[in-house]
Amino acid sequence: MNKKVTLIKHPLIQHKLTHIRKKDTNSKEFKEFLDEITRLMAYEVLKDIKLEEIEIETPIAKTTGFRIAEKVNLYPILRAGQGMVDGFTTTIPFARIGHIGMYRDEKTLQPVEYLFKYPKDTEKDTYNIIIDPMLATGGSAIAAIEKLKSNGIENLKFVALLGSQEAIDNITKKHPDVEIFICAIDPKLDENGYIVPGLGDAGDRIFGTK
Ligand code: PRP
Ligand code: URA
């Protein structure tokens, strides 16, 4: 596996992911499981974030502690990426959020952009994390990565719940610098571009639109 792709196989995540995949899991449960998984993923995604030393006083003595020294920007790809925002902000409440509005045309499977709002403050020492639970063809992810790079936003990580091998290959070929964190890679897509076995349409399952 590409060194830039981290498959997070923690038992707690695999247990919750199995619930998410089930067709009988309702929208409330789906959102709760996605939120719990995102919180667990955040630990892995943020494991290299820079710290700086600070002096503090405990009730007993002076000592040296740490605080996070980098900014974090989250870029959910709407709609489904919004379902992973709370999981991240519970862990890192200071994160700023840029929204990338994008949907996949049902016939062509090409991404169509409809919104882009992002924090203007995009210094080099920022952890930039794109979030979207699903990587099917990888087209939406590639379009989002290119949108951010064309606005000077580099140093990108992509966090997804589930993807196809095809999507991983497409993204890593075009953007080998982008680190991907994902919980499962499924073997194929069906004739409508859905991941098999997958979990269905993440946006519809989160927002109850089907
Ligand atoms: C889904 C998903 C990704 C995209 C993945 O969004 O959340 O953004 O499809 O497919 P791709 O890898 O082939 O581009 P969708 O277009 O269904 O929009 P939605 O989240 O608003 O439902
Ligand atoms: N988008 C989804 O939400 N699910 C898929 O399987 C493919 C694209």
JSON list of C-alpha atoms and ligand atoms in Angstrom, two decimals:
[
{"chain": "A", "resi": 1, "resn": "MET", "atom": "CA", "xyz": [0.00, 0.00, 0.00]},
{"chain": "A", "resi": 2, "resn": "ASN", "atom": "CA", "xyz": [1.09, 3.54, -0.81]},
{"chain": "A", "resi": 3, "resn": "LYS", "atom": "CA", "xyz": [2.85, 5.05, 2.22]},
{"chain": "A", "resi": 4, "resn": "LYS", "atom": "CA", "xyz": [0.54, 8.02, 2.01]},
{"chain": "A", "resi": 5, "resn": "VAL", "atom": "CA", "xyz": [-2.55, 5.82, 2.51]},
{"chain": "A", "resi": 6, "resn": "THR", "atom": "CA", "xyz": [-3.37, 4.85, 6.09]},
{"chain": "A", "resi": 7, "resn": "LEU", "atom": "CA", "xyz": [-5.98, 2.14, 6.52]},
{"chain": "A", "resi": 8, "resn": "ILE", "atom": "CA", "xyz": [-7.36, 2.53, 10.04]},
{"chain": "A", "resi": 9, "resn": "LYS", "atom": "CA", "xyz": [-8.34, -0.95, 11.15]},
{"chain": "A", "resi": 10, "resn": "HIS", "atom": "CA", "xyz": [-8.96, -0.38, 14.86]},
{"chain": "A", "resi": 11, "resn": "PRO", "atom": "CA", "xyz": [-11.53, -2.95, 16.12]},
{"chain": "A", "resi": 12, "resn": "LEU", "atom": "CA", "xyz": [-13.83, -0.23, 17.49]},
{"chain": "A", "resi": 13, "resn": "ILE", "atom": "CA", "xyz": [-13.93, 1.43, 14.08]},
{"chain": "A", "resi": 14, "resn": "GLN", "atom": "CA", "xyz": [-14.51, -1.83, 12.19]},
{"chain": "A", "resi": 15, "resn": "HIS", "atom": "CA", "xyz": [-17.35, -2.73, 14.60]},
{"chain": "A", "resi": 16, "resn": "LYS", "atom": "CA", "xyz": [-19.09, 0.63, 14.10]},
{"chain": "A", "resi": 17, "resn": "LEU", "atom": "CA", "xyz": [-18.46, 0.65, 10.35]},
{"chain": "A", "resi": 18, "resn": "THR", "atom": "CA", "xyz": [-20.28, -2.68, 10.06]},
{"chain": "A", "resi": 19, "resn": "HIS", "atom": "CA", "xyz": [-23.36, -1.10, 11.72]},
{"chain": "A", "resi": 20, "resn": "ILE", "atom": "CA", "xyz": [-23.16, 1.84, 9.31]},
{"chain": "A", "resi": 21, "resn": "ARG", "atom": "CA", "xyz": [-23.10, -0.48, 6.30]},
{"chain": "A", "resi": 22, "resn": "LYS", "atom": "CA", "xyz": [-26.30, -2.31, 7.28]},
{"chain": "A", "resi": 23, "resn": "LYS", "atom": "CA", "xyz": [-29.32, -1.25, 5.28]},
{"chain": "A", "resi": 24, "resn": "ASP", "atom": "CA", "xyz": [-31.55, -1.32, 8.39]},
{"chain": "A", "resi": 25, "resn": "THR", "atom": "CA", "xyz": [-29.44, 1.26, 10.26]},
{"chain": "A", "resi": 26, "resn": "ASN", "atom": "CA", "xyz": [-31.61, 4.38, 10.38]},
{"chain": "A", "resi": 27, "resn": "SER", "atom": "CA", "xyz": [-30.53, 7.97, 9.84]},
{"chain": "A", "resi": 28, "resn": "LYS", "atom": "CA", "xyz": [-30.16, 8.77, 13.56]},
{"chain": "A", "resi": 29, "resn": "GLU", "atom": "CA", "xyz": [-28.00, 5.70, 14.18]},
{"chain": "A", "resi": 30, "resn": "PHE", "atom": "CA", "xyz": [-26.03, 6.30, 10.98]},
{"chain": "A", "resi": 31, "resn": "LYS", "atom": "CA", "xyz": [-25.13, 9.84, 12.10]},
{"chain": "A", "resi": 32, "resn": "GLU", "atom": "CA", "xyz": [-24.21, 8.68, 15.60]},
{"chain": "A", "resi": 33, "resn": "PHE", "atom": "CA", "xyz": [-21.92, 5.91, 14.35]},
{"chain": "A", "resi": 34, "resn": "LEU", "atom": "CA", "xyz": [-20.31, 8.24, 11.80]},
{"chain": "A", "resi": 35, "resn": "ASP", "atom": "CA", "xyz": [-19.71, 10.81, 14.53]},
{"chain": "A", "resi": 36, "resn": "GLU", "atom": "CA", "xyz": [-18.12, 8.20, 16.82]},
{"chain": "A", "resi": 37, "resn": "ILE", "atom": "CA", "xyz": [-15.90, 6.84, 14.06]},
{"chain": "A", "resi": 38, "resn": "THR", "atom": "CA", "xyz": [-14.78, 10.34, 13.08]},
{"chain": "A", "resi": 39, "resn": "ARG", "atom": "CA", "xyz": [-13.71, 11.09, 16.65]},
{"chain": "A", "resi": 40, "resn": "LEU", "atom": "CA", "xyz": [-11.64, 7.91, 16.70]},
{"chain": "A", "resi": 41, "resn": "MET", "atom": "CA", "xyz": [-10.14, 8.70, 13.28]},
{"chain": "A", "resi": 42, "resn": "ALA", "atom": "CA", "xyz": [-9.20, 12.19, 14.45]},
{"chain": "A", "resi": 43, "resn": "TYR", "atom": "CA", "xyz": [-6.67, 10.71, 16.90]},
{"chain": "A", "resi": 44, "resn": "GLU", "atom": "CA", "xyz": [-4.83, 9.00, 14.03]},
{"chain": "A", "resi": 45, "resn": "VAL", "atom": "CA", "xyz": [-5.13, 11.93, 11.61]},
{"chain": "A", "resi": 46, "resn": "LEU", "atom": "CA", "xyz": [-3.76, 14.42, 14.15]},
{"chain": "A", "resi": 47, "resn": "LYS", "atom": "CA", "xyz": [-1.00, 12.21, 15.53]},
{"chain": "A", "resi": 48, "resn": "ASP", "atom": "CA", "xyz": [1.78, 14.31, 13.94]},
{"chain": "A", "resi": 49, "resn": "ILE", "atom": "CA", "xyz": [0.39, 17.74, 14.78]},
{"chain": "A", "resi": 50, "resn": "LYS", "atom": "CA", "xyz": [3.14, 20.00, 16.15]},
{"chain": "A", "resi": 51, "resn": "LEU", "atom": "CA", "xyz": [3.31, 20.85, 19.82]},
{"chain": "A", "resi": 52, "resn": "GLU", "atom": "CA", "xyz": [5.12, 23.63, 21.65]},
{"chain": "A", "resi": 53, "resn": "GLU", "atom": "CA", "xyz": [6.27, 23.60, 25.23]},
{"chain": "A", "resi": 54, "resn": "ILE", "atom": "CA", "xyz": [4.57, 25.83, 27.79]},
{"chain": "A", "resi": 55, "resn": "GLU", "atom": "CA", "xyz": [5.27, 26.51, 31.42]},
{"chain": "A", "resi": 56, "resn": "ILE", "atom": "CA", "xyz": [2.41, 25.75, 33.80]},
{"chain": "A", "resi": 57, "resn": "GLU", "atom": "CA", "xyz": [1.82, 25.42, 37.50]},
{"chain": "A", "resi": 58, "resn": "THR", "atom": "CA", "xyz": [0.06, 22.42, 38.97]},
{"chain": "A", "resi": 59, "resn": "PRO", "atom": "CA", "xyz": [-1.29, 22.75, 42.54]},
{"chain": "A", "resi": 60, "resn": "ILE", "atom": "CA", "xyz": [2.01, 21.17, 43.61]},
{"chain": "A", "resi": 61, "resn": "ALA", "atom": "CA", "xyz": [4.81, 22.58, 41.42]},
{"chain": "A", "resi": 62, "resn": "LYS", "atom": "CA", "xyz": [5.87, 24.40, 38.27]},
{"chain": "A", "resi": 63, "resn": "THR", "atom": "CA", "xyz": [6.33, 22.14, 35.25]},
{"chain": "A", "resi": 64, "resn": "THR", "atom": "CA", "xyz": [6.51, 22.09, 31.47]},
{"chain": "A", "resi": 65, "resn": "GLY", "atom": "CA", "xyz": [3.51, 21.02, 29.43]},
{"chain": "A", "resi": 66, "resn": "PHE", "atom": "CA", "xyz": [2.49, 21.20, 25.77]},
{"chain": "A", "resi": 67, "resn": "ARG", "atom": "CA", "xyz": [0.00, 22.96, 23.59]},
{"chain": "A", "resi": 68, "resn": "ILE", "atom": "CA", "xyz": [-0.89, 22.47, 19.94]},
{"chain": "A", "resi": 69, "resn": "ALA", "atom": "CA", "xyz": [1.18, 24.84, 17.82]},
{"chain": "A", "resi": 70, "resn": "GLU", "atom": "CA", "xyz": [-0.56, 24.44, 14.46]},
{"chain": "A", "resi": 71, "resn": "LYS", "atom": "CA", "xyz": [-3.86, 25.71, 13.12]},
{"chain": "A", "resi": 72, "resn": "VAL", "atom": "CA", "xyz": [-6.35, 23.19, 11.77]},
{"chain": "A", "resi": 73, "resn": "ASN", "atom": "CA", "xyz": [-8.64, 23.86, 8.82]},
{"chain": "A", "resi": 74, "resn": "LEU", "atom": "CA", "xyz": [-11.36, 21.34, 7.96]},
{"chain": "A", "resi": 75, "resn": "TYR", "atom": "CA", "xyz": [-12.87, 21.22, 4.47]},
{"chain": "A", "resi": 76, "resn": "PRO", "atom": "CA", "xyz": [-16.01, 19.08, 4.39]},
{"chain": "A", "resi": 77, "resn": "ILE", "atom": "CA", "xyz": [-17.26, 18.23, 0.90]},
{"chain": "A", "resi": 78, "resn": "LEU", "atom": "CA", "xyz": [-21.01, 18.82, 1.07]},
{"chain": "A", "resi": 79, "resn": "ARG", "atom": "CA", "xyz": [-23.30, 17.28, 1.76]},
{"chain": "A", "resi": 80, "resn": "ALA", "atom": "CA", "xyz": [-21.98, 14.04, 3.25]},
{"chain": "A", "resi": 81, "resn": "GLY", "atom": "CA", "xyz": [-18.72, 15.56, 4.57]},
{"chain": "A", "resi": 82, "resn": "GLN", "atom": "CA", "xyz": [-20.81, 17.68, 6.94]},
{"chain": "A", "resi": 83, "resn": "GLY", "atom": "CA", "xyz": [-21.65, 14.43, 8.75]},
{"chain": "A", "resi": 84, "resn": "MET", "atom": "CA", "xyz": [-18.01, 14.18, 9.91]},
{"chain": "A", "resi": 85, "resn": "VAL", "atom": "CA", "xyz": [-17.54, 17.79, 11.07]},
{"chain": "A", "resi": 86, "resn": "ASP", "atom": "CA", "xyz": [-18.87, 17.40, 14.63]},
{"chain": "A", "resi": 87, "resn": "GLY", "atom": "CA", "xyz": [-16.66, 14.36, 15.22]},
{"chain": "A", "resi": 88, "resn": "PHE", "atom": "CA", "xyz": [-13.60, 16.45, 14.39]},
{"chain": "A", "resi": 89, "resn": "THR", "atom": "CA", "xyz": [-14.64, 19.64, 16.19]},
{"chain": "A", "resi": 90, "resn": "THR", "atom": "CA", "xyz": [-15.39, 17.68, 19.38]},
{"chain": "A", "resi": 91, "resn": "THR", "atom": "CA", "xyz": [-11.72, 16.68, 19.32]},
{"chain": "A", "resi": 92, "resn": "ILE", "atom": "CA", "xyz": [-10.30, 19.99, 18.04]},
{"chain": "A", "resi": 93, "resn": "PRO", "atom": "CA", "xyz": [-12.81, 22.76, 18.87]},
{"chain": "A", "resi": 94, "resn": "PHE", "atom": "CA", "xyz": [-10.48, 25.47, 17.53]},
{"chain": "A", "resi": 95, "resn": "ALA", "atom": "CA", "xyz": [-10.61, 24.10, 13.95]},
{"chain": "A", "resi": 96, "resn": "ARG", "atom": "CA", "xyz": [-11.85, 26.48, 11.26]},
{"chain": "A", "resi": 97, "resn": "ILE", "atom": "CA", "xyz": [-14.19, 25.19, 8.60]},
{"chain": "A", "resi": 98, "resn": "GLY", "atom": "CA", "xyz": [-14.22, 25.82, 4.87]},
{"chain": "A", "resi": 99, "resn": "HIS", "atom": "CA", "xyz": [-17.11, 24.38, 2.85]},
{"chain": "A", "resi": 100, "resn": "ILE", "atom": "CA", "xyz": [-16.74, 22.75, -0.55]},
{"chain": "A", "resi": 101, "resn": "GLY", "atom": "CA", "xyz": [-20.17, 22.30, -2.14]},
{"chain": "A", "resi": 102, "resn": "MET", "atom": "CA", "xyz": [-19.99, 19.57, -4.75]},
{"chain": "A", "resi": 103, "resn": "TYR", "atom": "CA", "xyz": [-22.32, 16.88, -6.06]},
{"chain": "A", "resi": 104, "resn": "ARG", "atom": "CA", "xyz": [-21.74, 14.06, -8.51]},
{"chain": "A", "resi": 105, "resn": "ASP", "atom": "CA", "xyz": [-23.80, 14.23, -11.68]},
{"chain": "A", "resi": 106, "resn": "GLU", "atom": "CA", "xyz": [-25.86, 11.02, -11.70]},
{"chain": "A", "resi": 107, "resn": "LYS", "atom": "CA", "xyz": [-25.25, 10.29, -15.38]},
{"chain": "A", "resi": 108, "resn": "THR", "atom": "CA", "xyz": [-21.69, 11.44, -16.05]},
{"chain": "A", "resi": 109, "resn": "LEU", "atom": "CA", "xyz": [-20.43, 10.81, -12.46]},
{"chain": "A", "resi": 110, "resn": "GLN", "atom": "CA", "xyz": [-18.48, 14.07, -12.85]},
{"chain": "A", "resi": 111, "resn": "PRO", "atom": "CA", "xyz": [-18.34, 16.43, -9.85]},
{"chain": "A", "resi": 112, "resn": "VAL", "atom": "CA", "xyz": [-20.29, 19.70, -10.12]},
{"chain": "A", "resi": 113, "resn": "GLU", "atom": "CA", "xyz": [-19.16, 22.50, -7.80]},
{"chain": "A", "resi": 114, "resn": "TYR", "atom": "CA", "xyz": [-21.75, 24.87, -6.29]},
{"chain": "A", "resi": 115, "resn": "LEU", "atom": "CA", "xyz": [-20.05, 26.47, -3.27]},
{"chain": "A", "resi": 116, "resn": "PHE", "atom": "CA", "xyz": [-16.56, 27.29, -2.02]},
{"chain": "A", "resi": 117, "resn": "LYS", "atom": "CA", "xyz": [-16.08, 29.27, 1.20]},
{"chain": "A", "resi": 118, "resn": "TYR", "atom": "CA", "xyz": [-12.82, 28.93, 3.04]},
{"chain": "A", "resi": 119, "resn": "PRO", "atom": "CA", "xyz": [-10.80, 30.54, 5.84]},
{"chain": "A", "resi": 120, "resn": "LYS", "atom": "CA", "xyz": [-8.62, 33.18, 4.17]},
{"chain": "A", "resi": 121, "resn": "ASP", "atom": "CA", "xyz": [-5.91, 32.69, 6.71]},
{"chain": "A", "resi": 122, "resn": "THR", "atom": "CA", "xyz": [-4.06, 29.76, 5.11]},
{"chain": "A", "resi": 123, "resn": "GLU", "atom": "CA", "xyz": [-0.51, 29.91, 6.46]},
{"chain": "A", "resi": 124, "resn": "LYS", "atom": "CA", "xyz": [2.00, 27.16, 5.81]},
{"chain": "A", "resi": 125, "resn": "ASP", "atom": "CA", "xyz": [1.82, 25.78, 9.36]},
{"chain": "A", "resi": 126, "resn": "THR", "atom": "CA", "xyz": [-1.80, 24.72, 8.99]},
{"chain": "A", "resi": 127, "resn": "TYR", "atom": "CA", "xyz": [-3.14, 21.19, 9.05]},
{"chain": "A", "resi": 128, "resn": "ASN", "atom": "CA", "xyz": [-5.58, 21.14, 6.10]},
{"chain": "A", "resi": 129, "resn": "ILE", "atom": "CA", "xyz": [-8.02, 18.23, 6.28]},
{"chain": "A", "resi": 130, "resn": "ILE", "atom": "CA", "xyz": [-10.56, 17.50, 3.55]},
{"chain": "A", "resi": 131, "resn": "ILE", "atom": "CA", "xyz": [-13.41, 15.30, 4.80]},
{"chain": "A", "resi": 132, "resn": "ASP", "atom": "CA", "xyz": [-15.94, 13.22, 2.89]},
{"chain": "A", "resi": 133, "resn": "PRO", "atom": "CA", "xyz": [-17.10, 9.76, 3.96]},
{"chain": "A", "resi": 134, "resn": "MET", "atom": "CA", "xyz": [-17.13, 8.35, 0.42]},
{"chain": "A", "resi": 135, "resn": "LEU", "atom": "CA", "xyz": [-14.49, 7.92, -2.31]},
{"chain": "A", "resi": 136, "resn": "ALA", "atom": "CA", "xyz": [-16.15, 6.16, -5.26]},
{"chain": "A", "resi": 137, "resn": "THR", "atom": "CA", "xyz": [-14.47, 7.16, -8.55]},
{"chain": "A", "resi": 138, "resn": "GLY", "atom": "CA", "xyz": [-12.35, 9.68, -6.64]},
{"chain": "A", "resi": 139, "resn": "GLY", "atom": "CA", "xyz": [-13.56, 12.45, -8.96]},
{"chain": "A", "resi": 140, "resn": "SER", "atom": "CA", "xyz": [-15.04, 14.65, -6.22]},
{"chain": "A", "resi": 141, "resn": "ALA", "atom": "CA", "xyz": [-11.93, 14.25, -4.06]},
{"chain": "A", "resi": 142, "resn": "ILE", "atom": "CA", "xyz": [-9.62, 15.17, -6.95]},
{"chain": "A", "resi": 143, "resn": "ALA", "atom": "CA", "xyz": [-11.76, 18.22, -7.82]},
{"chain": "A", "resi": 144, "resn": "ALA", "atom": "CA", "xyz": [-11.70, 19.34, -4.16]},
{"chain": "A", "resi": 145, "resn": "ILE", "atom": "CA", "xyz": [-7.92, 18.85, -3.89]},
{"chain": "A", "resi": 146, "resn": "GLU", "atom": "CA", "xyz": [-7.40, 20.84, -7.10]},
{"chain": "A", "resi": 147, "resn": "LYS", "atom": "CA", "xyz": [-9.72, 23.62, -5.92]},
{"chain": "A", "resi": 148, "resn": "LEU", "atom": "CA", "xyz": [-7.76, 24.01, -2.70]},
{"chain": "A", "resi": 149, "resn": "LYS", "atom": "CA", "xyz": [-4.35, 23.80, -4.38]},
{"chain": "A", "resi": 150, "resn": "SER", "atom": "CA", "xyz": [-5.39, 26.41, -6.98]},
{"chain": "A", "resi": 151, "resn": "ASN", "atom": "CA", "xyz": [-6.17, 28.72, -4.05]},
{"chain": "A", "resi": 152, "resn": "GLY", "atom": "CA", "xyz": [-2.69, 28.20, -2.57]},
{"chain": "A", "resi": 153, "resn": "ILE", "atom": "CA", "xyz": [-3.77, 25.63, 0.03]},
{"chain": "A", "resi": 154, "resn": "GLU", "atom": "CA", "xyz": [-1.20, 22.83, 0.17]},
{"chain": "A", "resi": 155, "resn": "ASN", "atom": "CA", "xyz": [-0.21, 20.32, 2.84]},
{"chain": "A", "resi": 156, "resn": "LEU", "atom": "CA", "xyz": [-3.47, 18.41, 2.42]},
{"chain": "A", "resi": 157, "resn": "LYS", "atom": "CA", "xyz": [-4.83, 15.33, 4.12]},
{"chain": "A", "resi": 158, "resn": "PHE", "atom": "CA", "xyz": [-7.99, 13.54, 2.99]},
{"chain": "A", "resi": 159, "resn": "VAL", "atom": "CA", "xyz": [-10.15, 11.70, 5.52]},
{"chain": "A", "resi": 160, "resn": "ALA", "atom": "CA", "xyz": [-12.79, 9.26, 4.28]},
{"chain": "A", "resi": 161, "resn": "LEU", "atom": "CA", "xyz": [-14.77, 6.48, 5.85]},
{"chain": "A", "resi": 162, "resn": "LEU", "atom": "CA", "xyz": [-14.95, 4.14, 2.89]},
{"chain": "A", "resi": 163, "resn": "GLY", "atom": "CA", "xyz": [-13.56, 4.04, -0.62]},
{"chain": "A", "resi": 164, "resn": "SER", "atom": "CA", "xyz": [-12.98, 1.93, -3.70]},
{"chain": "A", "resi": 165, "resn": "GLN", "atom": "CA", "xyz": [-9.54, 0.76, -4.78]},
{"chain": "A", "resi": 166, "resn": "GLU", "atom": "CA", "xyz": [-10.15, 2.66, -8.03]},
{"chain": "A", "resi": 167, "resn": "ALA", "atom": "CA", "xyz": [-10.60, 5.95, -6.16]},
{"chain": "A", "resi": 168, "resn": "ILE", "atom": "CA", "xyz": [-7.48, 5.43, -4.07]},
{"chain": "A", "resi": 169, "resn": "ASP", "atom": "CA", "xyz": [-5.46, 4.68, -7.22]},
{"chain": "A", "resi": 170, "resn": "ASN", "atom": "CA", "xyz": [-6.85, 7.71, -9.08]},
{"chain": "A", "resi": 171, "resn": "ILE", "atom": "CA", "xyz": [-6.15, 10.13, -6.22]},
{"chain": "A", "resi": 172, "resn": "THR", "atom": "CA", "xyz": [-2.66, 8.85, -5.38]},
{"chain": "A", "resi": 173, "resn": "LYS", "atom": "CA", "xyz": [-1.66, 8.90, -9.06]},
{"chain": "A", "resi": 174, "resn": "LYS", "atom": "CA", "xyz": [-2.71, 12.53, -9.56]},
{"chain": "A", "resi": 175, "resn": "HIS", "atom": "CA", "xyz": [-1.86, 13.84, -6.10]},
{"chain": "A", "resi": 176, "resn": "PRO", "atom": "CA", "xyz": [0.81, 11.64, -4.51]},
{"chain": "A", "resi": 177, "resn": "ASP", "atom": "CA", "xyz": [1.52, 14.36, -1.93]},
{"chain": "A", "resi": 178, "resn": "VAL", "atom": "CA", "xyz": [-1.94, 14.08, -0.34]},
{"chain": "A", "resi": 179, "resn": "GLU", "atom": "CA", "xyz": [-2.13, 11.74, 2.63]},
{"chain": "A", "resi": 180, "resn": "ILE", "atom": "CA", "xyz": [-5.32, 9.62, 2.77]},
{"chain": "A", "resi": 181, "resn": "PHE", "atom": "CA", "xyz": [-6.86, 8.18, 5.94]},
{"chain": "A", "resi": 182, "resn": "ILE", "atom": "CA", "xyz": [-9.61, 5.63, 5.40]},
{"chain": "A", "resi": 183, "resn": "CYS", "atom": "CA", "xyz": [-11.30, 2.80, 7.34]},
{"chain": "A", "resi": 184, "resn": "ALA", "atom": "CA", "xyz": [-12.06, 0.33, 4.52]},
{"chain": "A", "resi": 185, "resn": "ILE", "atom": "CA", "xyz": [-11.31, -0.12, 0.83]},
{"chain": "A", "resi": 186, "resn": "ASP", "atom": "CA", "xyz": [-13.99, -2.03, -1.10]},
{"chain": "A", "resi": 187, "resn": "PRO", "atom": "CA", "xyz": [-13.25, -3.94, -4.31]},
{"chain": "A", "resi": 188, "resn": "LYS", "atom": "CA", "xyz": [-15.44, -2.31, -6.96]},
{"chain": "A", "resi": 189, "resn": "LEU", "atom": "CA", "xyz": [-18.13, 0.09, -8.17]},
{"chain": "A", "resi": 190, "resn": "ASP", "atom": "CA", "xyz": [-21.48, -0.94, -9.66]},
{"chain": "A", "resi": 191, "resn": "GLU", "atom": "CA", "xyz": [-22.87, 0.31, -13.00]},
{"chain": "A", "resi": 192, "resn": "ASN", "atom": "CA", "xyz": [-24.21, 3.47, -11.26]},
{"chain": "A", "resi": 193, "resn": "GLY", "atom": "CA", "xyz": [-20.87, 4.30, -9.69]},
{"chain": "A", "resi": 194, "resn": "TYR", "atom": "CA", "xyz": [-21.84, 3.07, -6.20]},
{"chain": "A", "resi": 195, "resn": "ILE", "atom": "CA", "xyz": [-19.28, 1.33, -4.02]},
{"chain": "A", "resi": 196, "resn": "VAL", "atom": "CA", "xyz": [-19.86, -2.45, -3.67]},
{"chain": "A", "resi": 197, "resn": "PRO", "atom": "CA", "xyz": [-20.62, -3.59, -1.01]},
{"chain": "A", "resi": 198, "resn": "GLY", "atom": "CA", "xyz": [-20.35, -0.01, 0.31]},
{"chain": "A", "resi": 199, "resn": "LEU", "atom": "CA", "xyz": [-23.11, 1.52, 2.39]},
{"chain": "A", "resi": 200, "resn": "GLY", "atom": "CA", "xyz": [-25.35, 3.18, -0.20]},
{"chain": "A", "resi": 201, "resn": "ASP", "atom": "CA", "xyz": [-25.61, 6.94, -0.65]},
{"chain": "A", "resi": 202, "resn": "ALA", "atom": "CA", "xyz": [-24.00, 8.53, 2.41]},
{"chain": "A", "resi": 203, "resn": "GLY", "atom": "CA", "xyz": [-25.64, 11.96, 1.93]},
{"chain": "A", "resi": 204, "resn": "ASP", "atom": "CA", "xyz": [-29.11, 10.44, 1.63]},
{"chain": "A", "resi": 205, "resn": "ARG", "atom": "CA", "xyz": [-28.56, 8.20, 4.65]},
{"chain": "A", "resi": 206, "resn": "ILE", "atom": "CA", "xyz": [-27.26, 11.07, 6.83]},
{"chain": "A", "resi": 207, "resn": "PHE", "atom": "CA", "xyz": [-29.95, 13.56, 5.84]},
{"chain": "A", "resi": 208, "resn": "GLY", "atom": "CA", "xyz": [-32.83, 11.11, 5.27]},
{"chain": "A", "resi": 209, "resn": "THR", "atom": "CA", "xyz": [-33.42, 12.28, 1.71]},
{"chain": "A", "resi": 210, "resn": "LYS", "atom": "CA", "xyz": [-34.26, 8.89, 0.22]},
{"chain": "B", "resi": 1, "resn": "PRP", "atom": "C1", "xyz": [-20.97, 11.55, -2.74]},
{"chain": "B", "resi": 1, "resn": "PRP", "atom": "C2", "xyz": [-19.86, 11.49, -1.72]},
{"chain": "B", "resi": 1, "resn": "PRP", "atom": "C3", "xyz": [-18.70, 12.08, -2.46]},
{"chain": "B", "resi": 1, "resn": "PRP", "atom": "C4", "xyz": [-18.93, 11.60, -3.87]},
{"chain": "B", "resi": 1, "resn": "PRP", "atom": "C5", "xyz": [-18.07, 10.41, -4.14]},
{"chain": "B", "resi": 1, "resn": "PRP", "atom": "O1", "xyz": [-21.52, 12.81, -2.79]},
{"chain": "B", "resi": 1, "resn": "PRP", "atom": "O2", "xyz": [-20.17, 12.14, -0.51]},
{"chain": "B", "resi": 1, "resn": "PRP", "atom": "O3", "xyz": [-18.64, 13.50, -2.41]},
{"chain": "B", "resi": 1, "resn": "PRP", "atom": "O4", "xyz": [-20.31, 11.21, -3.96]},
{"chain": "B", "resi": 1, "resn": "PRP", "atom": "O5", "xyz": [-18.16, 10.01, -5.48]},
{"chain": "B", "resi": 1, "resn": "PRP", "atom": "P1", "xyz": [-16.93, 10.15, -6.49]},
{"chain": "B", "resi": 1, "resn": "PRP", "atom": "O6", "xyz": [-15.73, 9.66, -5.75]},
{"chain": "B", "resi": 1, "resn": "PRP", "atom": "O7", "xyz": [-17.32, 9.26, -7.63]},
{"chain": "B", "resi": 1, "resn": "PRP", "atom": "O8", "xyz": [-16.81, 11.58, -6.91]},
{"chain": "B", "resi": 1, "resn": "PRP", "atom": "P2", "xyz": [-22.80, 13.13, -3.72]},
{"chain": "B", "resi": 1, "resn": "PRP", "atom": "O9", "xyz": [-22.36, 13.58, -5.05]},
{"chain": "B", "resi": 1, "resn": "PRP", "atom": "O10", "xyz": [-23.75, 11.98, -3.67]},
{"chain": "B", "resi": 1, "resn": "PRP", "atom": "O11", "xyz": [-23.43, 14.39, -3.02]},
{"chain": "B", "resi": 1, "resn": "PRP", "atom": "P3", "xyz": [-24.19, 14.51, -1.62]},
{"chain": "B", "resi": 1, "resn": "PRP", "atom": "O12", "xyz": [-23.16, 14.32, -0.55]},
{"chain": "B", "resi": 1, "resn": "PRP", "atom": "O13", "xyz": [-24.72, 15.89, -1.66]},
{"chain": "B", "resi": 1, "resn": "PRP", "atom": "O14", "xyz": [-25.26, 13.45, -1.56]},
{"chain": "B", "resi": 2, "resn": "URA", "atom": "N1", "xyz": [-21.46, 8.34, -3.11]},
{"chain": "B", "resi": 2, "resn": "URA", "atom": "C1", "xyz": [-22.00, 7.66, -2.06]},
{"chain": "B", "resi": 2, "resn": "URA", "atom": "O1", "xyz": [-22.55, 8.28, -1.15]},
{"chain": "B", "resi": 2, "resn": "URA", "atom": "N2", "xyz": [-21.94, 6.31, -2.07]},
{"chain": "B", "resi": 2, "resn": "URA", "atom": "C2", "xyz": [-21.36, 5.61, -3.06]},
{"chain": "B", "resi": 2, "resn": "URA", "atom": "O2", "xyz": [-21.33, 4.37, -2.99]},
{"chain": "B", "resi": 2, "resn": "URA", "atom": "C3", "xyz": [-20.80, 6.33, -4.13]},
{"chain": "B", "resi": 2, "resn": "URA", "atom": "C4", "xyz": [-20.85, 7.68, -4.14]}
]
